[in-house]
Amino acid sequence: MTAVEDVLARVHREEWARLVAVLVRRFGDLDVAEDAAAEAFAVALQKWRADGVPPNPAAWLTTTAGNKALDRVRREGKRDDKQKQAHMLTDQLSGPPEPTGAVEDERLRLLFTCAHPALAMEARVALTLRMVGGLTVAEIARAFLVQETAMGQRITRAKAKIKNARIPYRVPEAADLPSRVDGVLAVLYLVFNEGYLASGAESDPVRADLTGEAIRLARLVRTLLPYDGEVAGLLALMLLTEARRGARVSASGELVTLDQQDRGSRDRGLIAEGHALVRERLASGQAPGRYQVLSAINAVHTDAADARDTDWSQVVALYDQLVRLDANPVVALNRAIAVAELDGPQVALAQVDALRGPLDDYHAFHATRADLLRRLGRSADSRAAYDRAIALAGNSAESAYLTRRRDELGASGAST
Amino acid sequence: MHYLLTVVGDTDNPADDSAPGAIDAFNDRLKDEGRWVFAGGLTDPADATVTDNRGGDPVFSDGPFVESKEFLAGFWVVTAADLDEALALSVDASRACHRKIEVRPFDGVA
């Protein structure tokens, strides 16, 4: 990448959501805001290459995007009914209202708006990843294991409902926050996961920008709702996972599995903070939700000085609790991975095989099967499962890891 | 902006009349707040007749347009600035008539 592209990538990360939020507030339309923001970045690429990066890139983008949006509104205003034109005009004359409320951060305000309870949960998450996270539709589609066209339609429908039903772009009042927070947490978790195991074959295997943004926003949500157990749980989960980020990809760009990771390279500060949150939740005596259970599982993993010291019976017990809260096949798959450590690969394989129906297109299902089959000495079956996992894996570090494991299998298979 | 607040009736779960006057009170409030446009309760879906004159030879058939355990029991048409306001009204409407309420914006009102 050239220097200009580097700067632009960084500015995109840092400014996309703020830019979209400012435009939505000014023009009251998500489509206008998103298109104008995207256009401004496209113009920036050309202009900055020719003229150099302006002294204040964020201000330059805001001005450029604002002009693009204004052009579009004027252009469409001519075809639109007079009433709407008058409405836009009065809005601009009186200046954009400056909403104040519980949510001060511009990005968080956009986040809560996209998580409006009148939208289906999946639409909230998709829309927020697009508008707040700045992810492409293709990236979001991969994160959800759906086709890009289907995801595009989902986002389009959500925007249409916001426009037609007039979902307001408004700072949630304190009383609205609890009902909005579930969707916001789901969004942050998906943003974090996309960063932690980036799905694009072209993108960096770990996108610290996304994990960092998800953590930053989770911290902000926690300042708003300090007594919400799931907010604390999700923040703890992210911190404990993020603490291992540096150990997860080898120098050669290959995924390092949990049991092989250098535990000394973990971020002790994040682990201490995460453990403190988990302890705080345990001390509360309240029944935990799924993020709190997931953070407790991660606390067990990070408690062990060595992978062999992991308290697997506690991990399985926590997964049992998680299955009761959230009986989805991915949870069952992760539980089976822990069962393999406790009861052996044969028992785990039977549980994994039962999940084929819902998970046949999920790379981790085949990667897990491949590993269990390898441990059971079923080399040919294992190879086939690795092949399938490699074909489905989007993450470059994961593909490299799976390919090496498969090829090792081939070498030993040929010699025996 | 006009919203249709549809009262969703349910044959499996008939009306609860434990709060008489609640709907009248809600209607009065809508009028006081200047949100009232029009409202009405409907008789049983069995009283419905469907007219089909698309072929130029009108056919009248007895019963509602769709066989369903849920049916249109009544409605309000209200004015509200945005969906949040309309949803806040629907919360009170649902309590007043002890029914589920569907909220839909009008595309236009003649």
Coordinates of C-alpha atoms in Angstrom, one line a residue:
Chain A
M1 CA 0.0 0.0 0.0
T2 CA 1.1 3.5 -0.7
A3 CA 1.4 6.1 2.1
V4 CA -1.8 7.8 1.0
E5 CA -3.7 4.5 1.1
D6 CA -2.3 3.8 4.5
V7 CA -3.5 7.1 5.8
L8 CA -6.9 6.6 4.1
A9 CA -7.3 3.1 5.7
R10 CA -6.5 4.6 9.1
V11 CA -8.8 7.5 8.6
H12 CA -11.6 5.2 7.4
R13 CA -11.2 3.1 10.6
E14 CA -11.2 6.1 12.8
E15 CA -13.7 8.4 11.1
W16 CA -16.2 6.3 9.1
A17 CA -18.8 6.0 11.9
R18 CA -18.4 9.6 13.1
L19 CA -18.8 10.8 9.5
V20 CA -21.9 8.7 8.9
A21 CA -23.4 9.8 12.2
V22 CA -22.8 13.5 11.5
L23 CA -24.4 13.1 8.0
V24 CA -27.4 11.1 9.4
R25 CA -28.0 13.8 11.9
R26 CA -27.8 16.5 9.3
F27 CA -29.7 14.9 6.5
G28 CA -32.0 12.4 8.3
D29 CA -31.4 9.6 5.9
L30 CA -29.1 6.6 6.2
D31 CA -28.8 6.0 2.5
V32 CA -27.8 9.6 1.8
A33 CA -25.3 9.5 4.7
E34 CA -23.7 6.2 3.7
D35 CA -23.5 7.0 0.0
A36 CA -22.0 10.5 0.7
A37 CA -19.5 9.1 3.2
A38 CA -18.4 6.4 0.7
E39 CA -18.2 9.0 -2.1
A40 CA -16.0 11.3 0.0
F41 CA -13.6 8.5 0.6
A42 CA -13.5 7.7 -3.1
V43 CA -12.8 11.3 -3.9
A44 CA -10.2 11.5 -1.1
L45 CA -8.2 8.6 -2.7
Q46 CA -7.9 10.5 -6.0
K47 CA -7.4 14.0 -4.5
W48 CA -4.9 13.0 -1.8
R49 CA -2.8 11.1 -4.3
A50 CA -2.6 14.2 -6.5
D51 CA -2.4 16.9 -3.9
G52 CA -1.2 15.2 -0.8
V53 CA -3.1 14.5 2.4
P54 CA -4.8 17.6 3.8
P55 CA -3.7 18.9 7.2
N56 CA -7.0 17.8 8.8
P57 CA -8.3 14.7 6.9
A58 CA -11.4 14.3 9.1
A59 CA -12.5 17.9 8.5
W60 CA -11.8 17.5 4.8
L61 CA -13.9 14.3 4.6
T62 CA -16.8 15.9 6.6
T63 CA -16.9 18.9 4.3
T64 CA -16.6 16.8 1.1
A65 CA -19.2 14.3 2.3
G66 CA -21.6 17.1 3.4
N67 CA -21.4 18.7 -0.1
K68 CA -22.0 15.4 -1.8
A69 CA -25.0 14.7 0.4
L70 CA -26.4 18.2 -0.2
D71 CA -26.0 17.7 -4.0
R72 CA -27.9 14.5 -3.9
V73 CA -30.7 15.9 -1.7
R74 CA -31.1 18.9 -4.0
R75 CA -31.1 16.7 -7.1
E76 CA -33.7 14.4 -5.7
G77 CA -35.6 17.2 -4.0
K78 CA -36.6 18.4 -7.5
R79 CA -38.3 15.2 -8.2
D80 CA -39.7 14.8 -4.7
D81 CA -42.8 16.4 -3.3
K82 CA -42.7 20.0 -2.2
Q83 CA -43.4 19.1 1.4
K84 CA -40.3 17.1 1.8
Q85 CA -38.2 19.9 0.2
A86 CA -39.7 22.4 2.6
H87 CA -39.0 20.0 5.4
M88 CA -35.3 19.7 4.4
L89 CA -35.0 23.4 4.0
T90 CA -36.4 24.3 7.4
D91 CA -34.1 21.7 8.9
Q92 CA -31.1 23.3 7.3
L93 CA -32.1 26.8 8.1
S94 CA -32.6 26.1 11.8
G95 CA -29.4 24.1 11.8
P96 CA -29.0 20.5 12.7
P97 CA -30.4 19.9 16.2
E98 CA -27.8 18.9 18.7
P99 CA -29.3 16.0 20.6
T100 CA -28.0 15.5 24.0
G101 CA -28.8 12.7 26.3
A102 CA -27.4 9.6 27.9
V103 CA -25.2 8.8 24.9
E104 CA -22.6 11.4 24.3
D105 CA -20.3 9.6 21.9
E106 CA -21.3 10.1 18.2
R107 CA -20.5 6.5 17.2
L108 CA -22.4 5.1 20.2
R109 CA -25.4 7.3 19.3
L110 CA -25.4 5.8 15.8
L111 CA -25.0 2.3 17.3
F112 CA -28.0 2.7 19.5
T113 CA -30.1 4.1 16.7
C114 CA -29.3 1.1 14.4
A115 CA -30.2 -1.2 17.3
H116 CA -33.8 0.1 17.4
P117 CA -36.1 -2.6 18.8
A118 CA -38.5 -2.2 15.9
L119 CA -35.9 -3.8 13.7
A120 CA -35.4 -7.6 13.6
M121 CA -32.3 -8.5 15.6
E122 CA -30.4 -9.7 12.6
A123 CA -31.2 -6.5 10.7
R124 CA -30.0 -4.4 13.7
V125 CA -26.7 -6.3 13.7
A126 CA -26.2 -6.1 10.0
L127 CA -27.1 -2.5 9.7
T128 CA -24.8 -1.5 12.6
L129 CA -21.9 -3.4 11.2
R130 CA -22.4 -1.5 7.9
M131 CA -23.1 2.0 9.3
V132 CA -21.0 2.0 12.5
G133 CA -18.4 -0.6 11.8
G134 CA -17.9 0.4 8.2
L135 CA -17.7 -3.2 7.1
T136 CA -18.5 -4.1 3.5
V137 CA -21.7 -6.0 2.8
A138 CA -19.4 -8.9 1.7
E139 CA -17.6 -8.9 5.1
I140 CA -20.9 -8.8 7.0
A141 CA -22.3 -11.7 4.8
R142 CA -19.3 -13.8 5.7
A143 CA -19.6 -13.0 9.4
F144 CA -23.3 -14.2 9.2
L145 CA -22.6 -17.2 7.0
V146 CA -25.1 -16.0 4.4
Q147 CA -25.0 -14.9 0.7
E148 CA -23.9 -11.4 0.0
T149 CA -27.1 -10.7 -2.0
A150 CA -29.3 -11.8 0.9
M151 CA -27.3 -9.6 3.3
G152 CA -27.6 -6.6 0.9
Q153 CA -31.3 -7.1 0.8
R154 CA -31.5 -7.4 4.6
I155 CA -29.7 -4.1 5.0
T156 CA -31.8 -2.4 2.3
R157 CA -35.0 -3.6 4.0
A158 CA -33.8 -2.3 7.4
K159 CA -33.0 1.1 5.9
A160 CA -36.4 1.2 4.1
K161 CA -38.2 0.5 7.4
I162 CA -36.3 3.2 9.2
K163 CA -37.3 5.7 6.4
N164 CA -40.9 4.6 5.8
A165 CA -41.9 4.0 9.5
R166 CA -39.9 7.0 10.5
I167 CA -37.7 5.5 13.1
P168 CA -36.1 8.6 14.6
Y169 CA -32.4 9.2 14.7
R170 CA -32.4 10.0 18.3
V171 CA -30.3 9.7 21.4
P172 CA -31.9 7.1 23.5
E173 CA -33.2 8.3 26.8
A174 CA -31.9 6.6 29.9
A175 CA -35.2 4.6 30.1
D176 CA -34.7 3.3 26.5
L177 CA -31.2 2.0 27.2
P178 CA -32.0 -1.4 28.8
S179 CA -34.3 -2.4 25.9
R180 CA -31.7 -1.4 23.3
V181 CA -28.6 -2.9 24.9
D182 CA -29.1 -6.5 23.8
G183 CA -28.9 -5.6 20.2
V184 CA -25.9 -3.3 20.8
L185 CA -24.1 -6.1 22.6
A186 CA -24.8 -8.6 19.8
V187 CA -23.4 -6.1 17.4
L188 CA -20.3 -5.4 19.4
Y189 CA -19.7 -9.2 19.8
L190 CA -19.9 -9.7 16.1
V191 CA -17.6 -6.8 15.3
F192 CA -15.1 -8.1 17.8
N193 CA -15.3 -11.6 16.3
E194 CA -14.9 -10.3 12.8
G195 CA -11.8 -8.5 14.0
Y196 CA -10.5 -11.5 16.0
L197 CA -10.9 -13.9 13.1
A198 CA -11.2 -11.7 10.1
S199 CA -13.1 -13.6 7.4
G200 CA -11.6 -12.1 4.3
A201 CA -8.9 -14.1 2.5
E202 CA -7.4 -10.8 1.5
S203 CA -7.6 -9.0 4.8
D204 CA -5.2 -9.3 7.7
P205 CA -6.0 -12.4 9.7
V206 CA -6.5 -10.4 12.9
R207 CA -7.9 -6.9 12.6
A208 CA -6.9 -5.0 15.8
D209 CA -8.9 -2.0 14.5
L210 CA -12.2 -3.9 14.8
T211 CA -11.4 -5.7 18.1
G212 CA -10.1 -2.3 19.5
E213 CA -13.3 -0.5 18.4
A214 CA -15.6 -3.2 19.8
I215 CA -13.8 -2.9 23.2
R216 CA -13.8 0.9 23.1
L217 CA -17.5 0.9 22.5
A218 CA -18.2 -1.8 25.1
R219 CA -16.4 0.3 27.6
L220 CA -18.6 3.2 26.7
V221 CA -21.7 1.1 27.0
R222 CA -20.5 0.0 30.5
T223 CA -20.1 3.6 31.6
L224 CA -23.8 4.0 30.6
L225 CA -25.0 0.8 32.3
P226 CA -22.5 0.0 35.0
Y227 CA -24.8 -2.5 36.7
D228 CA -25.8 -4.5 33.7
G229 CA -24.2 -8.0 34.1
E230 CA -24.2 -8.8 30.4
V231 CA -22.4 -5.6 29.5
A232 CA -19.7 -6.4 32.1
G233 CA -19.7 -10.0 30.8
L234 CA -19.2 -9.1 27.2
L235 CA -16.4 -6.6 28.1
A236 CA -14.7 -9.3 30.2
L237 CA -15.0 -11.8 27.3
M238 CA -13.5 -9.4 24.8
L239 CA -10.6 -8.4 27.2
L240 CA -9.7 -12.0 28.0
T241 CA -9.8 -12.9 24.3
E242 CA -7.9 -9.8 23.2
A243 CA -5.2 -10.5 25.8
R244 CA -4.3 -13.6 23.6
R245 CA -4.3 -11.7 20.3
G246 CA -0.5 -11.4 20.0
A247 CA -0.1 -15.2 20.5
R248 CA -2.7 -16.3 18.0
V249 CA -0.9 -15.8 14.7
S250 CA 2.7 -17.1 14.2
A251 CA 5.5 -15.0 12.6
S252 CA 4.8 -17.0 9.4
G253 CA 1.1 -15.9 9.4
E254 CA -0.3 -19.2 10.7
L255 CA -3.0 -19.6 13.3
V256 CA -1.7 -20.9 16.6
T257 CA -4.3 -23.0 18.5
L258 CA -5.1 -22.3 22.2
D259 CA -3.0 -25.3 23.4
Q260 CA 0.1 -24.1 21.5
Q261 CA 0.0 -20.4 22.3
D262 CA 2.8 -18.8 24.3
R263 CA 1.1 -17.9 27.5
G264 CA 3.9 -15.6 28.5
S265 CA 3.1 -13.3 25.7
R266 CA -0.4 -12.5 26.9
D267 CA -1.4 -9.0 27.9
R268 CA -1.4 -9.3 31.7
G269 CA -3.2 -5.9 32.1
L270 CA -6.1 -7.1 30.0
I271 CA -6.3 -10.4 31.7
A272 CA -6.3 -8.8 35.2
E273 CA -9.1 -6.4 34.1
G274 CA -11.1 -9.3 32.6
H275 CA -10.7 -11.5 35.6
A276 CA -11.8 -8.6 37.9
L277 CA -15.0 -8.2 35.9
V278 CA -15.7 -12.0 36.0
R279 CA -15.2 -11.9 39.8
E280 CA -17.4 -8.9 40.1
R281 CA -20.2 -10.8 38.3
L282 CA -19.7 -13.9 40.4
A283 CA -19.9 -11.8 43.5
S284 CA -23.2 -10.2 42.4
G285 CA -25.0 -13.5 43.0
Q286 CA -27.2 -12.8 40.0
A287 CA -27.9 -15.5 37.4
P288 CA -25.5 -15.0 34.5
G289 CA -26.4 -14.5 30.8
R290 CA -24.5 -15.9 27.9
Y291 CA -21.7 -13.3 27.8
Q292 CA -21.0 -13.8 31.5
V293 CA -20.8 -17.6 31.0
L294 CA -18.5 -17.2 28.0
S295 CA -16.3 -14.8 30.0
A296 CA -16.2 -17.3 32.8
I297 CA -15.0 -20.0 30.3
N298 CA -12.3 -17.7 29.1
A299 CA -11.3 -17.0 32.7
V300 CA -10.8 -20.7 33.2
H301 CA -8.6 -20.9 30.1
T302 CA -6.6 -17.9 31.2
D303 CA -6.2 -19.1 34.8
A304 CA -4.3 -22.1 33.6
A305 CA -0.5 -21.5 33.5
D306 CA -0.2 -24.3 30.9
A307 CA -2.8 -25.7 28.5
R308 CA -2.5 -29.1 30.3
D309 CA -3.5 -27.5 33.6
T310 CA -6.9 -26.4 32.1
D311 CA -9.8 -27.4 34.3
W312 CA -11.8 -29.1 31.5
S313 CA -14.5 -30.4 33.8
Q314 CA -15.3 -26.8 34.7
V315 CA -15.2 -25.7 31.1
V316 CA -17.7 -28.5 30.2
A317 CA -19.9 -27.5 33.1
L318 CA -19.9 -23.9 32.0
Y319 CA -20.8 -25.0 28.4
D320 CA -23.7 -27.0 29.9
Q321 CA -24.9 -23.8 31.5
L322 CA -24.4 -22.0 28.2
V323 CA -26.4 -24.6 26.2
R324 CA -29.3 -24.0 28.6
L325 CA -29.2 -20.2 27.9
D326 CA -28.3 -20.4 24.2
A327 CA -29.0 -23.8 22.5
N328 CA -27.4 -23.1 19.2
P329 CA -25.3 -25.6 17.2
V330 CA -22.1 -23.5 17.4
V331 CA -22.3 -23.6 21.2
A332 CA -22.8 -27.3 21.0
L333 CA -19.7 -27.6 18.8
N334 CA -17.6 -25.7 21.2
R335 CA -18.9 -27.8 24.1
A336 CA -17.9 -30.9 22.1
I337 CA -14.3 -29.6 21.8
A338 CA -14.1 -29.4 25.6
V339 CA -15.7 -32.8 25.9
A340 CA -12.9 -34.2 23.7
E341 CA -10.4 -33.1 26.4
L342 CA -12.4 -34.6 29.2
D343 CA -13.9 -37.8 27.7
G344 CA -11.8 -38.3 24.6
P345 CA -12.2 -37.8 20.9
Q346 CA -14.5 -40.7 20.3
V347 CA -17.2 -39.3 22.6
A348 CA -16.7 -35.8 21.1
L349 CA -16.9 -37.0 17.5
A350 CA -20.3 -38.5 18.0
Q351 CA -21.6 -35.2 19.4
V352 CA -19.9 -33.3 16.5
D353 CA -21.3 -35.5 13.8
A354 CA -24.8 -34.9 15.1
L355 CA -24.4 -31.2 14.3
R356 CA -23.7 -31.7 10.6
G357 CA -27.2 -30.6 9.5
P358 CA -27.0 -27.0 10.7
L359 CA -23.2 -26.6 10.5
D360 CA -22.2 -28.3 7.2
D361 CA -21.2 -25.0 5.7
Y362 CA -19.3 -23.8 8.7
H363 CA -15.5 -24.2 8.5
A364 CA -15.0 -24.7 12.2
F365 CA -17.3 -27.8 12.2
H366 CA -15.1 -29.5 9.6
A367 CA -11.9 -28.3 11.3
T368 CA -13.1 -29.8 14.6
R369 CA -14.0 -33.1 12.9
A370 CA -10.7 -33.2 11.1
D371 CA -8.8 -32.8 14.4
L372 CA -10.9 -35.5 16.2
L373 CA -10.6 -37.9 13.3
R374 CA -6.8 -37.3 13.2
R375 CA -6.6 -38.1 17.0
L376 CA -8.6 -41.3 16.3
G377 CA -6.1 -42.3 13.6
R378 CA -8.7 -42.1 10.8
S379 CA -6.3 -40.4 8.4
A380 CA -8.4 -40.6 5.2
D381 CA -11.5 -39.3 6.9
S382 CA -9.5 -36.6 8.6
R383 CA -7.9 -35.5 5.3
A384 CA -11.4 -35.1 3.7
A385 CA -12.6 -33.0 6.6
Y386 CA -9.5 -30.8 6.4
D387 CA -10.1 -30.3 2.7
R388 CA -13.6 -29.2 3.4
A389 CA -12.6 -26.9 6.2
I390 CA -9.9 -25.3 4.1
A391 CA -12.4 -24.7 1.3
L392 CA -14.7 -23.0 3.7
A393 CA -12.2 -21.0 5.8
G394 CA -12.0 -17.4 4.9
N395 CA -9.3 -16.4 7.4
S396 CA -5.8 -16.6 5.9
A397 CA -4.0 -17.6 9.1
E398 CA -6.6 -20.3 9.7
S399 CA -6.2 -21.6 6.1
A400 CA -2.4 -21.8 6.6
Y401 CA -2.8 -23.7 9.8
L402 CA -5.4 -26.2 8.4
T403 CA -3.3 -26.8 5.3
R404 CA -0.2 -27.6 7.3
R405 CA -2.1 -30.0 9.6
R406 CA -3.6 -31.7 6.5
D407 CA -0.2 -32.0 4.8
E408 CA 1.4 -33.5 8.0
L409 CA -1.4 -36.0 7.9
G410 CA -0.5 -36.9 4.3
A411 CA 3.2 -37.4 5.1
S412 CA 2.6 -39.7 8.1
G413 CA -0.3 -41.4 6.2
A414 CA 2.1 -42.3 3.3
S415 CA 4.8 -43.6 5.6
T416 CA 2.5 -46.0 7.6
Chain B
M1 CA -47.3 11.4 9.9
H2 CA -50.2 9.0 10.3
Y3 CA -50.0 5.5 11.8
L4 CA -52.5 2.7 11.8
L5 CA -52.7 0.9 15.2
T6 CA -54.3 -2.4 14.4
V7 CA -55.9 -4.4 17.1
V8 CA -55.0 -8.0 16.7
G9 CA -57.8 -10.3 17.8
D10 CA -57.2 -13.9 18.6
T11 CA -59.9 -16.6 18.5
D12 CA -57.9 -18.8 20.9
N13 CA -57.6 -16.0 23.4
P14 CA -60.8 -14.0 23.5
A15 CA -61.1 -10.4 24.8
D16 CA -60.4 -9.6 28.4
D17 CA -63.0 -7.2 29.7
S18 CA -61.4 -6.7 33.1
A19 CA -60.7 -3.0 32.6
P20 CA -64.0 -1.4 31.5
G21 CA -63.6 2.1 30.3
A22 CA -59.9 1.8 29.5
I23 CA -60.4 2.2 25.8
D24 CA -62.6 5.2 26.3
A25 CA -60.0 6.8 28.5
F26 CA -57.3 6.1 25.9
N27 CA -59.5 7.6 23.2
D28 CA -60.0 10.7 25.3
R29 CA -56.3 11.1 25.9
L30 CA -55.6 10.8 22.1
K31 CA -58.2 13.6 21.5
D32 CA -56.8 15.8 24.3
E33 CA -53.3 15.4 22.8
G34 CA -54.4 16.2 19.3
R35 CA -53.4 12.7 18.0
W36 CA -56.9 11.4 17.3
V37 CA -57.8 10.8 13.7
F38 CA -60.3 7.9 13.6
A39 CA -60.8 4.7 15.5
G40 CA -63.3 1.9 15.7
G41 CA -63.9 -1.6 16.9
L42 CA -65.1 -4.3 14.4
T43 CA -67.6 -7.1 14.9
D44 CA -66.5 -10.7 14.6
P45 CA -64.7 -11.7 11.5
A46 CA -67.5 -14.2 10.8
D47 CA -69.6 -11.1 10.0
A48 CA -67.3 -10.2 7.2
T49 CA -68.1 -10.4 3.5
V50 CA -65.5 -10.4 0.8
T51 CA -66.3 -8.7 -2.6
D52 CA -64.4 -9.7 -5.7
N53 CA -65.2 -7.6 -8.7
R54 CA -61.8 -8.0 -10.4
G55 CA -63.4 -9.9 -13.3
G56 CA -66.3 -7.5 -13.7
D57 CA -68.8 -10.0 -12.4
P58 CA -69.0 -9.4 -8.7
V59 CA -68.7 -12.4 -6.4
F60 CA -69.6 -12.0 -2.8
S61 CA -68.3 -14.6 -0.4
D62 CA -69.1 -15.1 3.3
G63 CA -66.3 -14.7 5.8
P64 CA -63.0 -12.9 6.2
F65 CA -60.4 -12.7 3.5
V66 CA -58.0 -15.0 5.2
E67 CA -58.6 -18.0 7.5
S68 CA -56.5 -17.3 10.5
K69 CA -56.8 -17.6 14.2
E70 CA -55.7 -14.0 14.4
F71 CA -57.9 -11.3 12.9
L72 CA -58.5 -7.6 12.6
A73 CA -60.5 -6.6 15.7
G74 CA -60.4 -2.9 15.4
F75 CA -58.0 0.0 14.8
W76 CA -56.9 3.5 15.6
V77 CA -55.5 6.0 13.1
V78 CA -53.3 8.5 15.0
T79 CA -50.9 11.2 14.2
A80 CA -47.4 10.9 15.7
A81 CA -44.1 12.6 14.9
D82 CA -42.2 9.3 14.4
L83 CA -42.2 5.6 15.2
D84 CA -41.1 6.1 18.8
E85 CA -44.1 8.2 19.5
A86 CA -46.4 5.8 17.7
L87 CA -44.9 2.8 19.6
A88 CA -45.4 4.6 22.9
L89 CA -49.1 5.0 22.0
S90 CA -49.3 1.4 21.0
V91 CA -47.9 0.3 24.4
D92 CA -50.8 2.1 26.1
A93 CA -53.3 1.0 23.4
S94 CA -52.3 -2.6 24.0
R95 CA -52.9 -2.3 27.7
A96 CA -56.2 -0.5 27.2
C97 CA -57.8 -3.1 24.9
H98 CA -55.8 -6.1 26.2
R99 CA -54.7 -7.1 22.7
K100 CA -51.6 -7.2 20.5
I101 CA -51.2 -4.1 18.4
E102 CA -49.6 -3.8 15.0
V103 CA -48.2 -0.4 14.1
R104 CA -47.9 0.6 10.5
P105 CA -47.3 3.9 8.9
F106 CA -49.6 5.3 6.3
D107 CA -48.1 5.8 2.9
G108 CA -50.5 8.7 2.5
V109 CA -53.9 9.8 3.8
A110 CA -56.6 11.1 1.4

